[in-house]
CSV table of C-alpha atoms in Angstrom, one decimal:
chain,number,residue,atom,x,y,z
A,1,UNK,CA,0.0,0.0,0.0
A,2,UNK,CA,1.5,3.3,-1.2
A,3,UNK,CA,1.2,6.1,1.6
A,4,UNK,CA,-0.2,9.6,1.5
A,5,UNK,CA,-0.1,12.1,3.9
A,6,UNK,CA,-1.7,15.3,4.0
A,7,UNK,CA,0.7,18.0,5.8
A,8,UNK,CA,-2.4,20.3,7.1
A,9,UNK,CA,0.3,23.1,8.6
A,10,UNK,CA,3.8,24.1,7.1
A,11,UNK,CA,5.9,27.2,5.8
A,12,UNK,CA,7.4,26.5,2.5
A,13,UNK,CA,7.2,30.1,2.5
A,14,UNK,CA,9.4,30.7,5.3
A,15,UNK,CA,13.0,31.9,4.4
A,16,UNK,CA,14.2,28.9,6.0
A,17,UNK,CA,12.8,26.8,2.5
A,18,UNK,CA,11.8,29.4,-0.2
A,19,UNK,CA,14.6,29.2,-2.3
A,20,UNK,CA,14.8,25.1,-2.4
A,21,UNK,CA,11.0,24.4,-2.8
A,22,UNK,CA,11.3,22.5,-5.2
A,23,UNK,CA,14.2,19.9,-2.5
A,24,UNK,CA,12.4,19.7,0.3
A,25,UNK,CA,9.1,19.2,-1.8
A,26,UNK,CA,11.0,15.9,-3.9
A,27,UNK,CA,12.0,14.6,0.2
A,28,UNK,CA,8.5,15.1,1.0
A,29,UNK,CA,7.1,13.3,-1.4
A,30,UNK,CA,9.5,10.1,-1.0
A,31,UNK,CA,8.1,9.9,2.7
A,32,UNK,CA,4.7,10.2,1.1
A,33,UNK,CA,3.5,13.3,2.0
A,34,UNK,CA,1.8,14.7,-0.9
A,35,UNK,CA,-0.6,17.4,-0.3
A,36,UNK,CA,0.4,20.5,2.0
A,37,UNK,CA,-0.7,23.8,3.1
A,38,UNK,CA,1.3,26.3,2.7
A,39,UNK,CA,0.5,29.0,6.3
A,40,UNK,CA,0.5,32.6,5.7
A,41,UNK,CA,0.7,35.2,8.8
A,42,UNK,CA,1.8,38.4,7.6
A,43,UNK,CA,1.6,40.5,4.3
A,44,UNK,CA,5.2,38.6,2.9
A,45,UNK,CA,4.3,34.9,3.8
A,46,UNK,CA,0.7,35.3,2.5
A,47,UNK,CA,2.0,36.5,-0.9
A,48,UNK,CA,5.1,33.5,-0.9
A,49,UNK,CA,2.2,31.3,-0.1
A,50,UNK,CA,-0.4,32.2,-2.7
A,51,UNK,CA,2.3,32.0,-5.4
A,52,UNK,CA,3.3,28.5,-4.2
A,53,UNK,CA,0.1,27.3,-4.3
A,54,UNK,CA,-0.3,28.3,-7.8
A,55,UNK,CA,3.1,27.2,-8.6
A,56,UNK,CA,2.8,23.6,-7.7
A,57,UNK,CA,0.6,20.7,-7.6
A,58,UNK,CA,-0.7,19.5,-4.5
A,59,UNK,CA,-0.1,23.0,-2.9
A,60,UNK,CA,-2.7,24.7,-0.9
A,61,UNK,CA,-2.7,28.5,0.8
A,62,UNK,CA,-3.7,29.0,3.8
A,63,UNK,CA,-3.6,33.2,4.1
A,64,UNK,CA,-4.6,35.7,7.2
A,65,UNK,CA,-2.9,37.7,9.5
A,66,UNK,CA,-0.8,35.9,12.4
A,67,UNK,CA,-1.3,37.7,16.5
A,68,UNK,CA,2.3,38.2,16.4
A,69,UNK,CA,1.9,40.1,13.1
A,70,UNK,CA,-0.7,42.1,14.2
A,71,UNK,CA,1.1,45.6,15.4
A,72,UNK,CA,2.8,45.7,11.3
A,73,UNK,CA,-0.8,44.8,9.5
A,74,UNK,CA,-2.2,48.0,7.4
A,75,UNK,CA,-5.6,48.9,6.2
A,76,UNK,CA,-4.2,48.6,3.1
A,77,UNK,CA,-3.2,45.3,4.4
A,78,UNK,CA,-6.8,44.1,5.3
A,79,UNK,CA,-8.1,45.2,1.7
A,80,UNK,CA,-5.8,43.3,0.2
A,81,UNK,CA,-6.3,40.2,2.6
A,82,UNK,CA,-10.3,41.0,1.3
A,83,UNK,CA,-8.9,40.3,-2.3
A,84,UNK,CA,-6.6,37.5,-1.9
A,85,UNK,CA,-9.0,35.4,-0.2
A,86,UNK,CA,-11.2,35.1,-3.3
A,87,UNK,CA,-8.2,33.4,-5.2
A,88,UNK,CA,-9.0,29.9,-5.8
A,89,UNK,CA,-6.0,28.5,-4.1
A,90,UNK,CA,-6.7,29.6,-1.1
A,91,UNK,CA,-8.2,26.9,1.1
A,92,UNK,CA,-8.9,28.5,4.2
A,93,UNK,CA,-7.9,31.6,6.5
A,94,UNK,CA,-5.2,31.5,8.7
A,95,UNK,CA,-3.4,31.6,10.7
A,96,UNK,CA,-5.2,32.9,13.0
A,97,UNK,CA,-6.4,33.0,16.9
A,98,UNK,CA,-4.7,34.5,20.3
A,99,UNK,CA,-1.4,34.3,21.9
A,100,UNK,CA,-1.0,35.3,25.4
A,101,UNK,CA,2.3,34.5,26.1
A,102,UNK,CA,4.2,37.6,27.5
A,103,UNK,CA,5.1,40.1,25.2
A,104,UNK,CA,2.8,39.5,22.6
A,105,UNK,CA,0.6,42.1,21.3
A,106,UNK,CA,-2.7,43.7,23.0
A,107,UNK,CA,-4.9,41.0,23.6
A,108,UNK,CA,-8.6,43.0,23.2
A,109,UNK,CA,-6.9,43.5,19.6
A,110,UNK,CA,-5.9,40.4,19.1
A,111,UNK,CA,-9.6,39.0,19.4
A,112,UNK,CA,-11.1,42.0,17.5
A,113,UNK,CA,-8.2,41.1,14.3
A,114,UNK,CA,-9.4,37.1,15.1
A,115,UNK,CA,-13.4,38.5,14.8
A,116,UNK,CA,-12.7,40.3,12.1
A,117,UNK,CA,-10.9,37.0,10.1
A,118,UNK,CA,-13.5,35.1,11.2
A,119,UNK,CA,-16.1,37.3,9.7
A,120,UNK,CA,-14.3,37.1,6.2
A,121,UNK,CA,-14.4,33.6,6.5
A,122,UNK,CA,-17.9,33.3,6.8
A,123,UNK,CA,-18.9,35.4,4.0
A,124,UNK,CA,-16.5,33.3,1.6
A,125,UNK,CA,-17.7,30.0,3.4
A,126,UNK,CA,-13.8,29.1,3.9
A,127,UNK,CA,-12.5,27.3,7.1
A,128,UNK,CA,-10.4,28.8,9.8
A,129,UNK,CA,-6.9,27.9,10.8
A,130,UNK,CA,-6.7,28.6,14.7
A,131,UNK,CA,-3.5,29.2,16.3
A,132,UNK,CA,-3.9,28.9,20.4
A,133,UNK,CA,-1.0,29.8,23.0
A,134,UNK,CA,-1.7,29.9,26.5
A,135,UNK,CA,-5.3,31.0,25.3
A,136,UNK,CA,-7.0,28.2,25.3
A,137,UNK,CA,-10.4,29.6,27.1
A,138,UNK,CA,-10.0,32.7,25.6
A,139,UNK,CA,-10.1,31.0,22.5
A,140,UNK,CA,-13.0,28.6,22.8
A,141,UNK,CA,-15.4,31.6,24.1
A,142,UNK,CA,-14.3,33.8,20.9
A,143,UNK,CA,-15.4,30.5,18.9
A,144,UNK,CA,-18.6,29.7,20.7
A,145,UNK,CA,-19.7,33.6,20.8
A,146,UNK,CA,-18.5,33.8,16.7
A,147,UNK,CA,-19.4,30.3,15.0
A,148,UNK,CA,-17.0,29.5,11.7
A,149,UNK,CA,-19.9,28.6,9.3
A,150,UNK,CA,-17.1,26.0,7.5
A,151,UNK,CA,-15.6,24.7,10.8
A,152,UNK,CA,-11.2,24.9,10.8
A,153,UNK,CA,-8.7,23.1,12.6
A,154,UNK,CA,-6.8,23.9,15.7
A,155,UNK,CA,-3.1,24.1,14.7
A,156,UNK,CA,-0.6,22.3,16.8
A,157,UNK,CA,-3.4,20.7,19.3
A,158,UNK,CA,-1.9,21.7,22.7
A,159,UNK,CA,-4.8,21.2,25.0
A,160,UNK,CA,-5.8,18.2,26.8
A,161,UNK,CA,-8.7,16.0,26.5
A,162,UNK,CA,-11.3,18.0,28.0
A,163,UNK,CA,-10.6,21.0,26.1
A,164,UNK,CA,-10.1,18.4,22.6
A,165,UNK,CA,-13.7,17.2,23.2
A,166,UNK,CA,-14.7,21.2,23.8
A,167,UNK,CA,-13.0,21.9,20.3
A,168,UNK,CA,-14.4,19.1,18.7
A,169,UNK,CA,-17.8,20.5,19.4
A,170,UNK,CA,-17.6,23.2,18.0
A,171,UNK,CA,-16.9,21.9,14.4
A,172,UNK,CA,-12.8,22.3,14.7
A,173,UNK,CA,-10.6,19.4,13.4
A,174,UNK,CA,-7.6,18.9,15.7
A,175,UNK,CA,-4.4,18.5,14.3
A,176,UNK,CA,-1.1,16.8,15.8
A,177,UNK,CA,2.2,17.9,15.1
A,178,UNK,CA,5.8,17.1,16.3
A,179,UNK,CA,4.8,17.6,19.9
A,180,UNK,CA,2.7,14.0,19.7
A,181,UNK,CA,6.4,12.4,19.1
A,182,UNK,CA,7.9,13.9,22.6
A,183,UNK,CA,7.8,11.6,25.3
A,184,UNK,CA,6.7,14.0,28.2
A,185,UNK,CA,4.0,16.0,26.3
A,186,UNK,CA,1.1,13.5,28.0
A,187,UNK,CA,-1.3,15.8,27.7
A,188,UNK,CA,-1.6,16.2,24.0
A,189,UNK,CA,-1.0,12.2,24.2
A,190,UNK,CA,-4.3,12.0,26.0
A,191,UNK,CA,-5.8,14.6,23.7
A,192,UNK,CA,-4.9,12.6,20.7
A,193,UNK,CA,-6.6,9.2,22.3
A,194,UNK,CA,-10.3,10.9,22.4
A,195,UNK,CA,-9.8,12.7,19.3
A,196,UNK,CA,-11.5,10.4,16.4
A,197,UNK,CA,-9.4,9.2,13.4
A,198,UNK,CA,-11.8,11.7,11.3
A,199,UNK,CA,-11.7,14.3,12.7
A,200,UNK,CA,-7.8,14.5,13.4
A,201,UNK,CA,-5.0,16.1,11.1
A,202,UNK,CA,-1.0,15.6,11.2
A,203,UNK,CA,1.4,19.0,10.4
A,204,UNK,CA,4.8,19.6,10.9
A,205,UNK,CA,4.4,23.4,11.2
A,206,UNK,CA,8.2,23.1,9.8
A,207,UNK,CA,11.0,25.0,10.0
A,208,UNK,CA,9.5,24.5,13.6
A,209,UNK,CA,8.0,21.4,16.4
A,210,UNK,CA,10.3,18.5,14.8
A,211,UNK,CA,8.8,15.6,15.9
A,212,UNK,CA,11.4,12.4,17.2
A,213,UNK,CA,13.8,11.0,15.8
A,214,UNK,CA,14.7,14.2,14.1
A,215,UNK,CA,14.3,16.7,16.9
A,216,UNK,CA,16.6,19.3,18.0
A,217,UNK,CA,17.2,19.6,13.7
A,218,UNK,CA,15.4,21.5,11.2
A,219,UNK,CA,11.8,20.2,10.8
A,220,UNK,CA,10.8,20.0,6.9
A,221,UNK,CA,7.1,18.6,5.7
A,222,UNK,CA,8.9,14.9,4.9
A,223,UNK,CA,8.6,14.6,8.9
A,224,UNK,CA,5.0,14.5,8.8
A,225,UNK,CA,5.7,11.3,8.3
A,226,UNK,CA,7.2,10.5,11.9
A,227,UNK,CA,4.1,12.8,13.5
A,228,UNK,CA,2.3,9.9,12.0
A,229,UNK,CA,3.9,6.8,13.1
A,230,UNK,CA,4.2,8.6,16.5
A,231,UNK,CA,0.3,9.1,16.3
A,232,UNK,CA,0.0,5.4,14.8
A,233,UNK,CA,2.5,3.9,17.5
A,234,UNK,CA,0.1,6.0,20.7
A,235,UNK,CA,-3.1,4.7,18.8
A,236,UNK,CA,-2.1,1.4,18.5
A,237,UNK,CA,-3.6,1.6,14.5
A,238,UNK,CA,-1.5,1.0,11.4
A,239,UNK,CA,0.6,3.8,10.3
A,240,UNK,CA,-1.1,3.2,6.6
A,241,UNK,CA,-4.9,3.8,8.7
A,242,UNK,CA,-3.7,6.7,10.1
A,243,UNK,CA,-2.4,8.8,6.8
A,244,UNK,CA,-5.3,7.6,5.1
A,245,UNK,CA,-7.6,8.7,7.7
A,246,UNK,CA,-5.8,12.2,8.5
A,247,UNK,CA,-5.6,12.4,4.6
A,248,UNK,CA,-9.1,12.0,4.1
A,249,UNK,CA,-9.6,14.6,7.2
A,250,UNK,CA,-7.9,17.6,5.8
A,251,UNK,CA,-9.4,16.8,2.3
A,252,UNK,CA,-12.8,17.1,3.6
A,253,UNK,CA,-11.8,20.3,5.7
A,254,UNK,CA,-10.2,22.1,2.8
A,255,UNK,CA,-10.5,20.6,-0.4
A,256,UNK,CA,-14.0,19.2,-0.6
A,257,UNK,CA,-15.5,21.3,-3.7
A,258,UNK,CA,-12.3,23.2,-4.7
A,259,UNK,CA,-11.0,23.0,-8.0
A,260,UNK,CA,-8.8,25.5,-9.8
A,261,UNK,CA,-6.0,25.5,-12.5
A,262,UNK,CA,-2.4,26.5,-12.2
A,263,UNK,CA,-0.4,28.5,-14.6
């Protein structure tokens, strides 16, 4: 059986990849990994992202404006946001959510830039990429008081299994990255144990979260591969059921209906 895997989360776009796409693409694909979404945040990586995703097959954007990006994000920023997310590439908005760790921006702005992102993803019926640190109530009360019409995933589930049923109620997909692979993140191992085969996704958020054996190294979207055999080995399932099934996931979450050409 031939494996395919569906990196929902990654940053081909990041300076860290950009000008090899086309290496770490042909290493992703011989560990099967054949779609990805390529994760905007700010003005740069939405554009890098777009043009990826029209650039290759398999390629998917992913565009909005990230919390830690908020303080450099224009009006003339949001218009064009307004624009870009009528391309056909684009697959969903993100990413987007809260960050409360110290430092980050104003958090009352933070949840206004997420209301507003959610807003434009209702009116274009796209899903919403949620990005969640140290915010997890925060988070979930934005969601239940401003329902995604198209559902999203939460990127780089964090929580634990209480707050993965809470998540999963509210029409988010929870997706697993690196962190699954580390032997003292328990929590997320827990998470990942109530969080059905359909309605879970693998990333690799890469340059960043390498998952085992490769940590401590550059993480690249090949290593979605290891997220799932981690997820396979904690599940006790083959690793073959679950890249089919976290394949079949994202494609229901952000390809189900889309169809465009590239140039």
């Amino acid at each position: 059986m031939t494996i395919k895997i569906y990196d929902s989360h990654t940053h081909l776009n990041d300076e860290a990849f950009y000008g090899d796409v086309g290496a770490f693409l042909a290493r992703a694909k011989h560990y099967g990994v054949t779609e990805l979404n390529m994760i905007g945040s700010n003005r740069l990586l939405n554009d890098r992202a777009l043009k990826l995703a029209s650039t290759y097959p398999g390629l998917h954007a992913v565009i909005g404006f990230h919390p830690e990006d908020l303080a450099e994000v224009t009006p003339t920023d949001w218009e064009g946001l307004k624009t870009a997310l009528r391309r056909p590439e684009v697959v969903g908005v993100g990413e987007v959510g809260l960050d409360f760790v110290n430092g980050i921006a104003d958090h009352r702005a933070q949840e206004a830039a997420l209301v507003e992102q959610i807003d434009l993803a209702n009116q274009l019926s796209l899903p919403v990429v949620i990005h969640c640190r140290e915010a997890l109530a925060e988070t979930y009360r934005v969601l239940v008081e401003h329902p995604v019409k198209a559902g999203g995933v939460m990127h780089s589930f964090s929580g634990d299994a209480a707050w993965a049923e809470k998540f999963l109620d509210l029409d988010f997909d929870l997706s697993y990255s690196g962190v699954v692979s580390f032997t003292k993140a328990t929590e997320v191992h827990e998470a990942a144990k109530v969080t059905p085969l359909e309605r879970m996704m693998v990333e690799t958020d890469a340059p960043y979260l390498t998952p085992v054996p490769y940590r401590g190294k550059q993480n690249e979207p090949a290593f979605t591969y290891f997220v799932v055999e981690a997820l396979a080995k904690l599940l006790q399932h083959p690793v073959e059921e679950v890249a089919s099934a976290t394949l079949q996931t994202a494609t229901n979450r952000f390809l189900k209906g889309h169809v465009f050409e590239r140039t």
